[in-house]
Short mmCIF file of N, CA and C in Angstrom, two decimals:
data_model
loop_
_atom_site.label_atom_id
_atom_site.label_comp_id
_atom_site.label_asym_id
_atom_site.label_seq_id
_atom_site.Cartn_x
_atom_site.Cartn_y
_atom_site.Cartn_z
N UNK A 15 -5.54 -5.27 -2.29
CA UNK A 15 -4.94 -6.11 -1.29
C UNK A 15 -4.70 -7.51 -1.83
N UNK A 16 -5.79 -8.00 -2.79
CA UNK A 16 -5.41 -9.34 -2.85
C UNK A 16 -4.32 -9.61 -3.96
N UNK A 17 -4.14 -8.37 -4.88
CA UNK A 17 -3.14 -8.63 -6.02
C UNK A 17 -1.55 -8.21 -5.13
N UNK A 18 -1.96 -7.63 -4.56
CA UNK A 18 -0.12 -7.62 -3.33
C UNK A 18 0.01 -8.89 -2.58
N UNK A 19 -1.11 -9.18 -2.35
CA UNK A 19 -1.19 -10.77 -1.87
C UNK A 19 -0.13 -12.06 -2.56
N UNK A 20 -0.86 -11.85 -4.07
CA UNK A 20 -0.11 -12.84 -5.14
C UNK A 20 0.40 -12.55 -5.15
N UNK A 21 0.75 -11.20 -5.21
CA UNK A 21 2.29 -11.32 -5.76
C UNK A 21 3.49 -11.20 -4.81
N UNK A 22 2.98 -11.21 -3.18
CA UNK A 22 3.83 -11.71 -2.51
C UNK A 22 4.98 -10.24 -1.98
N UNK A 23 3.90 -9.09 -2.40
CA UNK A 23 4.69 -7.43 -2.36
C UNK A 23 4.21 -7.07 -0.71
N UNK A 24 5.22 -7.34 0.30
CA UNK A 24 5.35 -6.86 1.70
C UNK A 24 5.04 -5.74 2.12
N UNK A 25 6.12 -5.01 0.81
CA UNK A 25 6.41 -3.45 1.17
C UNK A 25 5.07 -2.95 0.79
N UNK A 26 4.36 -3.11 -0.45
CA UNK A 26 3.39 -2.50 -0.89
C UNK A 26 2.20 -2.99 0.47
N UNK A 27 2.13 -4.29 0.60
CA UNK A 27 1.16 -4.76 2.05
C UNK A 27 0.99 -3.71 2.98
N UNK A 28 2.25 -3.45 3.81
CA UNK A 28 2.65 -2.58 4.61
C UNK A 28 2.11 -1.00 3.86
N UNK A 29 2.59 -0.59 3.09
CA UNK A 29 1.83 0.99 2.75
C UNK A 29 0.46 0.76 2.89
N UNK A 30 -0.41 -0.53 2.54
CA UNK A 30 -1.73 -0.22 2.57
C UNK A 30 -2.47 -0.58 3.84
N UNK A 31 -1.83 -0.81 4.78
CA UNK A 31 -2.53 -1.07 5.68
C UNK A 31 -2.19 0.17 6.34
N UNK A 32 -1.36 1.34 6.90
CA UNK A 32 -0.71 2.51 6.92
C UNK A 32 -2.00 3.28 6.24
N UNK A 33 -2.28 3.14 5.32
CA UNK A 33 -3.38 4.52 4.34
C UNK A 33 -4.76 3.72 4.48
N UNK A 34 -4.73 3.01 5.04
CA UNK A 34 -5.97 2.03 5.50
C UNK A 34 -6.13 2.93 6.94
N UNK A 35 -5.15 2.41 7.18
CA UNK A 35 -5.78 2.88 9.24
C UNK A 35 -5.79 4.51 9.19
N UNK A 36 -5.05 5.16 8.16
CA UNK A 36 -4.92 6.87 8.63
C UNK A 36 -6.51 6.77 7.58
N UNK A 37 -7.23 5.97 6.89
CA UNK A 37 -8.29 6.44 6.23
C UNK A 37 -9.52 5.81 6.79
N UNK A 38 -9.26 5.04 8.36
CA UNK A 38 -10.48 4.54 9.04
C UNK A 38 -10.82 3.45 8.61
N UNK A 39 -10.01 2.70 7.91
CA UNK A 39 -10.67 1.57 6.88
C UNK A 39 -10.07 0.70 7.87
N UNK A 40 -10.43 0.19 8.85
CA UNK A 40 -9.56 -1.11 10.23
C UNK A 40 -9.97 -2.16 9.79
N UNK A 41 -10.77 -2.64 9.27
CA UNK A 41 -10.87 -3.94 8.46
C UNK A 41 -9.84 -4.63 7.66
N UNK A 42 -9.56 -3.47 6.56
CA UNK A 42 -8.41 -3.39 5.45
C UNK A 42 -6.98 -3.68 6.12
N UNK A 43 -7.35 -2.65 6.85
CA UNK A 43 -5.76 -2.31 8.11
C UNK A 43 -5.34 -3.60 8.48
N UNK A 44 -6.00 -4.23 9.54
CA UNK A 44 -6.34 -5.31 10.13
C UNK A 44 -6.08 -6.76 9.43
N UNK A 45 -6.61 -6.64 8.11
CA UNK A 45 -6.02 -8.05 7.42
C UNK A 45 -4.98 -8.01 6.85
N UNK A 46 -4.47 -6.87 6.70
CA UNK A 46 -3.01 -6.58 5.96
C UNK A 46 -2.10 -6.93 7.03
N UNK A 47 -2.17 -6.26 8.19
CA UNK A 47 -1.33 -6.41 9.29
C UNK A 47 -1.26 -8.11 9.65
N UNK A 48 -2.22 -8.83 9.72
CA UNK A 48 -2.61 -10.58 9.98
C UNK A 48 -1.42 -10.98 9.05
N UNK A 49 -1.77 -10.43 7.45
CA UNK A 49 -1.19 -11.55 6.82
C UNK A 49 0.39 -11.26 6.48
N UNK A 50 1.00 -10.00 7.29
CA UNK A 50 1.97 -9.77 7.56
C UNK A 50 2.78 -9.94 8.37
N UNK A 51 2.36 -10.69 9.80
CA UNK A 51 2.44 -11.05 11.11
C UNK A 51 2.96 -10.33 11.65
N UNK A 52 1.79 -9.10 11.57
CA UNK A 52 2.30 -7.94 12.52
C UNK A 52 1.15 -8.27 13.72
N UNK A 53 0.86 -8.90 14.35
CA UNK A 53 0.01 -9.81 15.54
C UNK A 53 -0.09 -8.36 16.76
N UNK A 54 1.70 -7.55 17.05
CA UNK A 54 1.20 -7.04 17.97
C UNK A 54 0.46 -5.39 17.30
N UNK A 55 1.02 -5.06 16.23
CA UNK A 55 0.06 -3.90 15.80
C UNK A 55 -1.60 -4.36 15.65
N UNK A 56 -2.11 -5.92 15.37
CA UNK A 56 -2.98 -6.25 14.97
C UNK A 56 -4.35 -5.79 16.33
N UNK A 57 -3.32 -6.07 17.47
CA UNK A 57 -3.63 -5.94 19.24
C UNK A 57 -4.15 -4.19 19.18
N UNK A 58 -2.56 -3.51 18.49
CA UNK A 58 -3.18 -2.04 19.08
C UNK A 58 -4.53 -1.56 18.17
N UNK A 59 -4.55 -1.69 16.71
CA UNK A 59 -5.70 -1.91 16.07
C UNK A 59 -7.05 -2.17 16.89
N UNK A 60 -7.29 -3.00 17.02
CA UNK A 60 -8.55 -3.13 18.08
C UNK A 60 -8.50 -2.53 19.15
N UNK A 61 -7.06 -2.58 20.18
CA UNK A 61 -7.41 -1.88 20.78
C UNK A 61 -8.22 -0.27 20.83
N UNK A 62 -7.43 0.59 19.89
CA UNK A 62 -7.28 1.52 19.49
C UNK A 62 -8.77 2.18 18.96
N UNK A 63 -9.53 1.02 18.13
CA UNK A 63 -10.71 1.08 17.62
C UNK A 63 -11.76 1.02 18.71
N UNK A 64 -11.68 0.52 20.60
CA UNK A 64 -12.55 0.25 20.93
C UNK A 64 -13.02 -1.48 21.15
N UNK A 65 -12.22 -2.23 20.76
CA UNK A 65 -12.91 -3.73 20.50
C UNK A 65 -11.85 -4.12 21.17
N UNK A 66 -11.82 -3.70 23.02
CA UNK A 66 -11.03 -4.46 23.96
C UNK A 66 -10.93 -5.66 23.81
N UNK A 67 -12.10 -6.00 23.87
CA UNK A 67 -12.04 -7.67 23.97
C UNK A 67 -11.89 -9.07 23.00
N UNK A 68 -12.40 -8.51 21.71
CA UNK A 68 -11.58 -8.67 20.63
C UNK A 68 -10.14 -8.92 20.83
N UNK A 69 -9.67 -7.47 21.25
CA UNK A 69 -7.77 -7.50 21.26
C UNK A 69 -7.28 -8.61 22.00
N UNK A 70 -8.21 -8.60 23.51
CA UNK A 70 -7.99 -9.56 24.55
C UNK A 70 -7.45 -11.45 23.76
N UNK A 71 -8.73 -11.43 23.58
CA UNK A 71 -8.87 -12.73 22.87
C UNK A 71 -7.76 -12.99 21.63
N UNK A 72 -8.11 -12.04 20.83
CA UNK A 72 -6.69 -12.37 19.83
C UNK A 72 -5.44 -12.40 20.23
N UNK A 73 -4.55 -11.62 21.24
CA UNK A 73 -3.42 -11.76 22.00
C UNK A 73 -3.56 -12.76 22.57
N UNK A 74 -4.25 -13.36 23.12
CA UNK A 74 -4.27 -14.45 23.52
C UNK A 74 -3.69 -16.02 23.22
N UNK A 75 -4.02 -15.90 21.75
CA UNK A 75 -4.60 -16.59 20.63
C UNK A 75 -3.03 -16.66 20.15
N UNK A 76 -2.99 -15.45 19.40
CA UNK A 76 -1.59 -15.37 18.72
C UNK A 76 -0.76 -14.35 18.79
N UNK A 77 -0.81 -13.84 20.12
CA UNK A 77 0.36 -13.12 20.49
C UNK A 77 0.57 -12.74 21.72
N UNK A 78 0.56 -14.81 22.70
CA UNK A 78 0.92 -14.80 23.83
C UNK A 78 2.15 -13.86 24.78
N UNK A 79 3.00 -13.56 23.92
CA UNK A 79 3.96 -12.99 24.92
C UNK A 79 3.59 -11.41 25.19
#
């Protein structure tokens, strides 16, 4: 994650957060999606995992609409 980071690779970002979430890894998932500003997948993520309120608060936060 952090060498797709530098080097600024979206597409590759996006595949790993995809083989992250189908491999249970929501952590991984989760910061890939952040630093992609995917905010409302970031919502179903938690949701999805169980951590309502988590989701609550983060929509809140950064993905008022």
């Amino acid at each position: 994650m952090l060498l797709l980071l530098a080097k600024g690779d979206r597409i590759g970002l996006s595949k790993l957060a995809g083989e992250a979430e189908a491999k249970g890894q929501n952590n991984v998932a989760f910061a890939c999606r952040l630093q992609l500003g995917e905010t409302e997948k970031c919502v179903e993520l938690l949701v999805k995992t169980g951590r309502a309120p988590e989701a609550a608060l983060f929509a809140r936060t950064y993905a008022p609409s």
